[in-house]
Short mmCIF file of C-alpha atoms in Angstrom, two decimals:
data_model
loop_
_atom_site.label_atom_id
_atom_site.label_comp_id
_atom_site.label_asym_id
_atom_site.label_seq_id
_atom_site.Cartn_x
_atom_site.Cartn_y
_atom_site.Cartn_z
CA MET U 1 -50.81 -5.96 12.83
CA LYS U 2 -51.26 -7.62 16.19
CA ILE U 3 -53.88 -10.35 15.71
CA VAL U 4 -55.46 -12.23 18.62
CA SER U 5 -57.33 -15.45 17.76
CA LEU U 6 -59.61 -16.95 20.41
CA ILE U 7 -60.50 -20.66 20.61
CA THR U 8 -62.12 -22.80 23.30
CA THR U 9 -59.11 -25.05 23.94
CA PHE U 10 -56.02 -26.29 22.16
CA THR U 11 -57.31 -29.52 20.61
CA SER U 12 -57.06 -31.44 17.33
CA GLY U 13 -60.49 -30.27 16.10
CA GLY U 14 -60.92 -28.77 12.65
CA ALA U 15 -61.40 -25.18 13.81
CA GLU U 16 -58.35 -25.37 16.05
CA VAL U 17 -56.22 -26.86 13.26
CA LEU U 18 -57.32 -24.05 10.94
CA VAL U 19 -56.45 -21.40 13.54
CA SER U 20 -53.06 -23.02 14.09
CA ASN U 21 -52.32 -23.04 10.35
CA LEU U 22 -53.52 -19.46 9.90
CA SER U 23 -51.35 -18.29 12.78
CA GLY U 24 -48.28 -19.62 11.00
CA ALA U 25 -49.28 -17.84 7.80
CA PHE U 26 -49.88 -14.57 9.67
CA SER U 27 -46.47 -14.82 11.34
CA ALA U 28 -44.79 -15.57 8.01
CA ALA U 29 -46.37 -12.42 6.59
CA GLY U 30 -44.79 -10.34 9.39
CA HIS U 31 -47.74 -10.01 11.75
CA ASP U 32 -47.82 -10.61 15.50
CA SER U 33 -50.11 -13.61 15.98
CA LEU U 34 -51.35 -14.67 19.40
CA VAL U 35 -53.68 -17.68 19.80
CA VAL U 36 -55.49 -17.79 23.15
CA ALA U 37 -57.58 -20.67 24.50
CA LEU U 38 -60.38 -19.75 26.88
CA CYS U 39 -59.48 -22.59 29.24
CA PRO U 40 -57.07 -25.51 29.61
CA ALA U 41 -57.86 -28.69 27.69
CA SER U 42 -58.31 -30.62 30.93
CA ILE U 43 -61.29 -28.47 31.95
CA VAL U 44 -63.36 -29.86 29.05
CA GLY U 45 -61.86 -33.35 29.11
CA ASN U 46 -59.51 -32.91 26.13
CA ASP U 47 -56.07 -34.47 25.87
CA THR U 48 -53.37 -32.35 27.53
CA ARG U 49 -50.71 -33.94 25.32
CA THR U 50 -52.51 -32.65 22.22
CA GLU U 51 -52.74 -29.23 23.86
CA THR U 52 -48.97 -29.17 24.43
CA GLU U 53 -48.24 -30.32 20.88
CA GLN U 54 -50.53 -27.78 19.25
CA ARG U 55 -49.11 -24.91 21.26
CA ALA U 56 -45.60 -26.03 20.31
CA ARG U 57 -46.53 -26.10 16.61
CA ILE U 58 -47.95 -22.59 16.72
CA GLU U 59 -44.90 -21.25 18.53
CA ALA U 60 -42.48 -23.07 16.20
CA ALA U 61 -44.18 -21.27 13.29
CA GLY U 62 -43.56 -17.87 14.89
CA GLY U 63 -46.80 -17.35 16.78
CA ARG U 64 -47.51 -17.01 20.46
CA THR U 65 -50.00 -18.91 22.61
CA GLY U 66 -51.77 -18.39 25.88
CA ILE U 67 -54.65 -19.60 28.05
CA LEU U 68 -57.13 -16.98 29.21
CA SER U 69 -58.11 -18.55 32.51
CA THR U 70 -57.34 -21.74 34.38
CA GLY U 71 -60.71 -21.63 36.15
CA ASP U 72 -64.17 -22.92 35.30
CA ARG U 73 -64.99 -21.82 31.74
CA ARG U 74 -68.63 -21.31 32.75
CA ASN U 75 -67.63 -18.44 35.04
CA LEU U 76 -68.53 -15.47 32.85
CA ILE U 77 -67.50 -12.81 35.34
CA GLY U 78 -64.08 -14.32 35.94
CA GLY U 79 -63.66 -14.89 32.22
CA ALA U 80 -64.61 -11.29 31.40
CA ILE U 81 -62.10 -9.95 33.94
CA ALA U 82 -59.38 -12.15 32.45
CA MET U 83 -60.37 -11.00 28.95
CA ARG U 84 -60.13 -7.34 29.97
CA ARG U 85 -56.64 -7.96 31.33
CA LEU U 86 -55.67 -9.64 28.06
CA LEU U 87 -56.94 -6.70 26.00
CA ARG U 88 -55.12 -4.16 28.15
CA ARG U 89 -51.89 -6.12 28.06
CA GLU U 90 -51.82 -7.04 24.36
CA LYS U 91 -53.58 -4.01 22.76
CA PRO U 92 -54.50 -5.98 19.63
CA ASP U 93 -55.43 -4.37 16.31
CA VAL U 94 -58.05 -7.01 15.60
CA ILE U 95 -59.54 -10.01 17.39
CA HIS U 96 -60.90 -13.14 15.72
CA ALA U 97 -63.27 -15.20 17.87
CA HIS U 98 -63.78 -18.82 16.85
CA THR U 99 -66.31 -19.59 19.60
CA ILE U 100 -69.48 -17.78 20.68
CA ARG U 101 -68.34 -17.78 24.32
CA ALA U 102 -65.35 -15.66 23.37
CA ILE U 103 -67.67 -13.05 21.83
CA LEU U 104 -69.72 -12.98 25.02
CA LEU U 105 -66.59 -12.45 27.11
CA LEU U 106 -65.40 -9.70 24.75
CA ALA U 107 -68.75 -7.93 25.10
CA LEU U 108 -68.61 -8.11 28.91
CA ALA U 109 -64.99 -6.92 28.84
CA GLY U 110 -65.93 -3.84 26.81
CA VAL U 111 -63.80 -4.58 23.74
CA SER U 112 -63.07 -1.51 21.61
CA VAL U 113 -61.18 -2.98 18.64
CA PRO U 114 -62.69 -4.75 15.60
CA VAL U 115 -63.94 -8.28 16.29
CA VAL U 116 -64.27 -10.90 13.56
CA ALA U 117 -66.22 -14.06 14.37
CA THR U 118 -66.44 -17.43 12.67
CA HIS U 119 -69.17 -19.95 13.39
CA HIS U 120 -67.67 -23.23 12.20
CA ASN U 121 -70.86 -25.18 11.57
CA SER U 122 -74.06 -25.06 9.58
CA ARG U 123 -76.13 -25.46 12.75
CA LEU U 124 -76.26 -23.49 15.97
CA SER U 125 -75.34 -24.95 19.35
CA PHE U 126 -76.60 -21.87 21.20
CA PRO U 127 -79.79 -19.72 21.26
CA PRO U 128 -80.12 -17.57 18.09
CA MET U 129 -80.92 -14.55 20.26
CA LEU U 130 -77.22 -14.36 21.14
CA PHE U 131 -76.58 -12.99 17.64
CA ARG U 132 -78.82 -10.03 18.43
CA LEU U 133 -77.40 -9.52 21.91
CA LEU U 134 -73.84 -9.53 20.59
CA GLY U 135 -74.54 -7.64 17.36
CA LYS U 136 -72.64 -4.53 18.38
CA THR U 137 -69.59 -6.51 19.46
CA VAL U 138 -68.92 -8.24 16.13
CA SER U 139 -67.69 -6.13 13.20
CA ALA U 140 -67.94 -8.95 10.63
CA TYR U 141 -68.70 -12.65 10.47
CA VAL U 142 -66.76 -15.14 8.37
CA GLY U 143 -68.88 -17.78 6.64
CA ILE U 144 -66.82 -20.84 5.73
CA SER U 145 -69.35 -22.24 3.25
CA ASP U 146 -72.46 -21.15 1.37
CA GLU U 147 -74.71 -22.84 3.91
CA CYS U 148 -72.86 -21.26 6.82
CA CYS U 149 -73.27 -17.86 5.14
CA ASP U 150 -77.00 -18.51 4.67
CA LEU U 151 -77.33 -19.45 8.35
CA LEU U 152 -75.56 -16.28 9.47
CA ALA U 153 -77.61 -14.12 7.09
CA SER U 154 -80.82 -15.49 8.60
CA LYS U 155 -79.73 -14.66 12.16
CA THR U 156 -77.77 -11.39 12.01
CA GLY U 157 -77.59 -8.15 10.08
CA THR U 158 -73.82 -7.88 10.56
CA GLU U 159 -71.53 -8.05 7.52
CA ILE U 160 -70.77 -11.60 6.35
CA VAL U 161 -67.64 -12.44 4.36
CA LYS U 162 -67.25 -15.88 2.79
CA ILE U 163 -63.76 -17.33 3.31
CA VAL U 164 -63.56 -21.07 2.74
CA ASN U 165 -61.38 -23.22 4.95
CA ALA U 166 -57.95 -24.47 3.93
CA THR U 167 -55.50 -27.19 4.81
CA GLY U 168 -51.99 -26.86 6.12
CA PRO U 169 -48.83 -28.14 4.43
CA GLY U 170 -48.06 -31.80 3.90
CA PHE U 171 -51.30 -33.12 2.40
CA LEU U 172 -51.22 -32.27 -1.31
CA ALA U 173 -50.61 -35.46 -3.28
CA ASP U 174 -48.30 -35.54 -6.29
CA GLY U 175 -51.03 -37.16 -8.37
CA PRO U 176 -54.18 -39.30 -8.23
CA ARG U 177 -54.28 -42.84 -6.93
CA LYS U 178 -54.65 -45.71 -9.37
CA THR U 179 -55.95 -48.63 -7.30
CA MET U 180 -57.12 -49.54 -3.83
CA GLY U 181 -55.19 -51.84 -1.56
CA SER U 182 -56.45 -55.21 -0.37
CA PRO U 183 -57.79 -54.95 2.20
CA ALA U 184 -58.83 -51.41 1.37
CA GLU U 185 -58.00 -48.83 4.02
CA LEU U 186 -60.91 -46.61 5.08
CA LEU U 187 -60.11 -43.61 7.26
CA ALA U 188 -62.28 -41.31 9.36
CA VAL U 189 -60.80 -38.28 11.14
CA GLY U 190 -62.53 -36.08 13.69
CA ALA U 191 -63.45 -35.59 17.32
CA LEU U 192 -65.55 -38.38 18.82
CA THR U 193 -68.73 -36.34 19.23
CA ASP U 194 -72.42 -36.89 18.54
CA GLN U 195 -72.22 -34.57 15.50
CA LYS U 196 -69.96 -37.05 13.67
CA ASN U 197 -72.42 -39.95 14.12
CA TYR U 198 -69.74 -42.58 14.62
CA PRO U 199 -72.22 -45.16 16.00
CA MET U 200 -73.95 -45.25 12.61
CA MET U 201 -70.59 -45.40 10.79
CA ILE U 202 -69.50 -48.38 12.90
CA GLU U 203 -72.82 -50.14 12.32
CA ALA U 204 -72.52 -49.47 8.58
CA ALA U 205 -68.98 -50.87 8.51
CA ALA U 206 -70.20 -54.08 10.17
CA MET U 207 -73.04 -54.31 7.63
CA ALA U 208 -70.70 -53.67 4.69
CA ARG U 209 -68.44 -56.50 5.79
CA ALA U 210 -71.43 -58.85 5.38
CA LYS U 211 -72.84 -57.20 2.24
CA CYS U 212 -69.65 -57.29 0.18
CA PRO U 213 -67.48 -60.04 1.70
CA ASP U 214 -65.41 -60.29 -1.49
CA ARG U 215 -64.19 -56.69 -0.96
CA PRO U 216 -62.21 -56.80 2.30
CA PHE U 217 -61.54 -53.54 4.12
CA ARG U 218 -60.71 -52.10 7.48
CA LEU U 219 -61.82 -48.78 8.97
CA ARG U 220 -59.54 -46.68 11.18
CA VAL U 221 -60.90 -43.75 13.16
CA ALA U 222 -58.46 -41.01 14.22
CA GLY U 223 -59.76 -38.79 16.99
CA ASN U 224 -60.73 -38.75 20.62
CA GLY U 225 -63.63 -37.63 22.75
CA ALA U 226 -66.03 -38.37 25.57
CA ILE U 227 -67.90 -41.12 23.71
CA ARG U 228 -64.84 -43.26 22.93
CA ALA U 229 -65.67 -45.91 25.52
CA ALA U 230 -69.26 -46.17 24.23
CA LEU U 231 -68.00 -46.53 20.66
CA GLN U 232 -65.61 -49.31 21.66
CA GLU U 233 -68.50 -51.09 23.38
CA LYS U 234 -70.50 -50.85 20.15
CA ILE U 235 -67.60 -52.25 18.13
CA ASP U 236 -67.29 -55.14 20.57
CA SER U 237 -71.05 -55.81 20.63
CA LEU U 238 -71.16 -56.00 16.82
CA GLY U 239 -68.10 -58.22 16.68
CA ALA U 240 -66.47 -55.64 14.43
CA GLY U 241 -63.10 -55.46 16.17
CA GLN U 242 -61.27 -56.87 13.15
CA VAL U 243 -62.86 -54.25 10.89
CA VAL U 244 -62.97 -51.04 12.98
CA THR U 245 -60.11 -49.59 15.06
CA LEU U 246 -60.25 -46.46 17.21
CA LEU U 247 -56.82 -44.85 17.01
CA GLY U 248 -57.38 -42.03 19.51
CA ASP U 249 -55.60 -38.69 19.13
CA CYS U 250 -53.14 -38.75 16.25
CA ASN U 251 -50.47 -36.25 15.27
CA ASN U 252 -49.70 -38.12 12.04
CA VAL U 253 -52.90 -37.47 10.08
CA ALA U 254 -51.01 -36.69 6.87
CA GLU U 255 -49.32 -40.09 7.08
CA LEU U 256 -52.66 -41.80 7.76
CA MET U 257 -54.12 -40.08 4.70
CA ARG U 258 -51.26 -41.36 2.54
CA GLU U 259 -51.85 -44.90 3.81
CA ALA U 260 -55.64 -44.75 3.26
CA ASP U 261 -57.64 -45.54 0.11
CA ILE U 262 -60.99 -43.97 0.99
CA PHE U 263 -62.10 -41.23 3.41
CA VAL U 264 -65.40 -41.67 5.25
CA ASN U 265 -67.57 -39.19 7.13
CA ALA U 266 -71.02 -39.92 8.58
CA SER U 267 -71.78 -36.54 10.19
CA HIS U 268 -75.27 -35.23 10.87
CA TYR U 269 -73.99 -31.80 9.70
CA GLU U 270 -70.74 -29.98 9.01
CA GLY U 271 -69.40 -26.49 8.36
CA MET U 272 -66.52 -27.13 5.98
CA PRO U 273 -64.62 -30.06 7.53
CA ILE U 274 -60.85 -29.56 7.54
CA ALA U 275 -60.24 -33.33 7.59
CA MET U 276 -62.27 -33.73 4.41
CA LEU U 277 -60.25 -31.00 2.72
CA GLU U 278 -57.10 -32.83 3.77
CA ALA U 279 -58.52 -36.04 2.33
CA LEU U 280 -59.36 -34.41 -1.00
CA GLN U 281 -55.86 -32.92 -1.21
CA SER U 282 -54.55 -36.41 -0.48
CA ALA U 283 -56.49 -37.63 -3.57
CA LEU U 284 -58.83 -39.75 -1.44
CA PRO U 285 -62.33 -40.41 -2.81
CA VAL U 286 -64.94 -39.76 -0.11
CA VAL U 287 -67.93 -41.71 1.17
CA ALA U 288 -70.04 -39.33 3.24
CA THR U 289 -73.53 -38.35 4.28
CA ASN U 290 -75.30 -35.81 2.09
CA VAL U 291 -75.39 -32.97 4.62
CA ALA U 292 -74.60 -29.26 4.84
CA GLY U 293 -70.91 -28.51 4.54
CA THR U 294 -70.11 -31.85 2.91
CA ARG U 295 -72.18 -31.52 -0.25
CA GLU U 296 -70.23 -28.40 -1.22
CA LEU U 297 -67.09 -30.55 -1.41
CA VAL U 298 -68.28 -33.96 -2.59
CA ARG U 299 -70.09 -34.46 -5.91
CA ASP U 300 -71.86 -37.80 -5.93
CA GLY U 301 -70.33 -40.15 -8.46
CA GLU U 302 -67.51 -37.77 -9.35
CA ASN U 303 -65.10 -37.42 -6.41
CA GLY U 304 -67.03 -39.54 -3.95
CA ILE U 305 -70.36 -41.03 -2.98
CA LEU U 306 -73.03 -39.25 -0.93
CA ALA U 307 -75.48 -41.25 1.17
CA LYS U 308 -78.70 -40.39 2.96
CA PRO U 309 -77.79 -39.26 6.49
CA GLY U 310 -78.64 -41.40 9.49
CA ASP U 311 -79.27 -44.69 7.67
CA ALA U 312 -76.62 -47.33 8.37
CA ALA U 313 -77.87 -49.71 5.66
CA ILE U 314 -77.65 -47.02 2.97
CA PHE U 315 -74.21 -45.93 4.20
CA ALA U 316 -73.09 -49.57 4.07
CA ASP U 317 -74.32 -49.75 0.48
CA ALA U 318 -72.29 -46.63 -0.33
CA ILE U 319 -69.15 -48.22 1.12
CA CYS U 320 -69.73 -51.38 -0.91
CA ARG U 321 -70.41 -49.34 -4.03
CA MET U 322 -67.05 -47.59 -3.66
CA LEU U 323 -65.20 -50.81 -2.88
CA SER U 324 -66.83 -52.56 -5.86
CA SER U 325 -65.95 -49.87 -8.41
CA PRO U 326 -62.20 -50.24 -8.98
CA GLN U 327 -62.65 -49.04 -12.56
CA ASP U 328 -63.97 -45.70 -11.27
CA TYR U 329 -61.50 -45.35 -8.40
CA ALA U 330 -58.70 -43.60 -10.32
CA LYS U 331 -61.22 -41.19 -11.88
CA MET U 332 -62.69 -40.31 -8.48
CA SER U 333 -59.22 -39.91 -6.99
CA ALA U 334 -58.24 -37.46 -9.75
CA ALA U 335 -61.46 -35.47 -9.20
CA ALA U 336 -60.86 -35.43 -5.45
CA LEU U 337 -57.37 -34.02 -5.94
CA GLU U 338 -58.67 -31.39 -8.36
CA GLU U 339 -61.24 -30.26 -5.79
CA GLY U 340 -58.71 -30.31 -2.96
CA ARG U 341 -56.31 -28.00 -4.78
CA LYS U 342 -58.85 -25.16 -4.41
CA TYR U 343 -58.42 -24.94 -0.65
CA ARG U 344 -54.96 -23.44 -0.26
CA LEU U 345 -53.74 -21.87 2.95
CA ASP U 346 -52.23 -18.84 1.22
CA TYR U 347 -55.60 -17.93 -0.30
CA CYS U 348 -57.39 -18.38 3.03
CA ALA U 349 -54.82 -16.43 5.06
CA GLY U 350 -54.70 -13.62 2.49
CA ALA U 351 -58.48 -13.22 2.58
CA HIS U 352 -58.43 -13.04 6.39
CA LEU U 353 -55.64 -10.46 6.40
CA GLN U 354 -57.47 -8.29 3.85
CA LEU U 355 -60.55 -8.34 6.09
CA TYR U 356 -58.53 -7.55 9.23
CA GLU U 357 -56.71 -4.65 7.59
CA ARG U 358 -59.94 -3.15 6.26
CA LEU U 359 -61.65 -3.32 9.63
CA ALA U 360 -58.60 -2.01 11.51
CA LYS U 361 -58.48 1.06 9.22
CA ALA U 362 -62.20 1.79 9.47
#
C-alpha cells in the first residue's frame, strides 16, 4: 500500500514521534510510507534542526518525507490547492491525518480515498462542530486511549478504532531498577506548552527541595517551546536554578531515560503520552497528575504516584513521597517495566495496517 501520513510540522512532539516510528514499521513491512508536514517548522516557531533530524530518521528507515506548503499554514485555499496536487501526484491508497487542519484541507481538496484520523488528546482544541462538518471526509477515527475513544464517541458517529500508542526501539530496559541515585534524577520530557503545566512543576520542585531537604534531587526538562523564556524566568525568580534545568530540544531521550530515576509529568490533560510510555519501558516510576490519558498508564502506589492536578503543594508532596520510599522503589520500577512492555511498536503498526487494508478494500 501507499500510505500518506499528515502532521502539522516535523517536531519532537509525541504524535510526531509516533508517526515517525510507525513510518519505519510500515516501510519494513514493504509499504510505501510518505510523511508530509503541512508547513515548515519555522512557520510555527519550532526548531528547524529538529525538523531536519526527524526527516532524516524517517528516510533512513525507508520512508519518504515532504512539506505540503511553505506558505502561511492559515491559508486554507492555498493549502487545499497544495493538498490536491499532492493527492494527484502520489495517488495514495489511504491517508492518515494526525491534525484536524489536515482533514479540513483534505475535504476542500475533494479527497476520494479512505481517510483515517487520530486526535491525540483527551480534550479538543477546536470547535466540536468540525466533527460534523468533516464527517463524510473521515472513514474511521483512531482512539489512542479509552478516554480519547469516549471523547470521539460523544462528538461523531464515525467508526472509532482503539489503537494504543507505542514507543520506538531503544527504550526497553533489561530489568527493573533497584535504587535511586543521590541526588535522584527526575526527568520530564515534552513540548514546553501550557498543556504540560511546567510552571506548576517548577514551583513544586522548589517546594519539594524545602519539604524534604534530606532527599536531594535535580529535575531536568527535555523539550522546547514558546514559553521557554518565561519558564526560565520562573526558575530564576524561585531561586531554583540548582534544582531545575531546561535542556531544550534533545535527540538523546533514551539516554536521558537511562540516566534518570523518576519520570515526572504535571499535565492538565493528555491523550496517551509517548514520553510516559518510554519512561515506563525504561523502568522509571512516574510522579504525575491524575488526569485523562495518564491514569490509564499509572496506578497510584503501584508503578507511580498520582497527584491532584494543578496543586503545586500536593505535587511537591508526591515528589517527596517517591523520594522518601526507597523500599518501594524497586517494586514500582518492576511494575513500571511490566506496564511499559504492553506498548510495543509491532502491535501498534500491525493494528494500523489492518485498519488501512480493510478500508482500502471497502
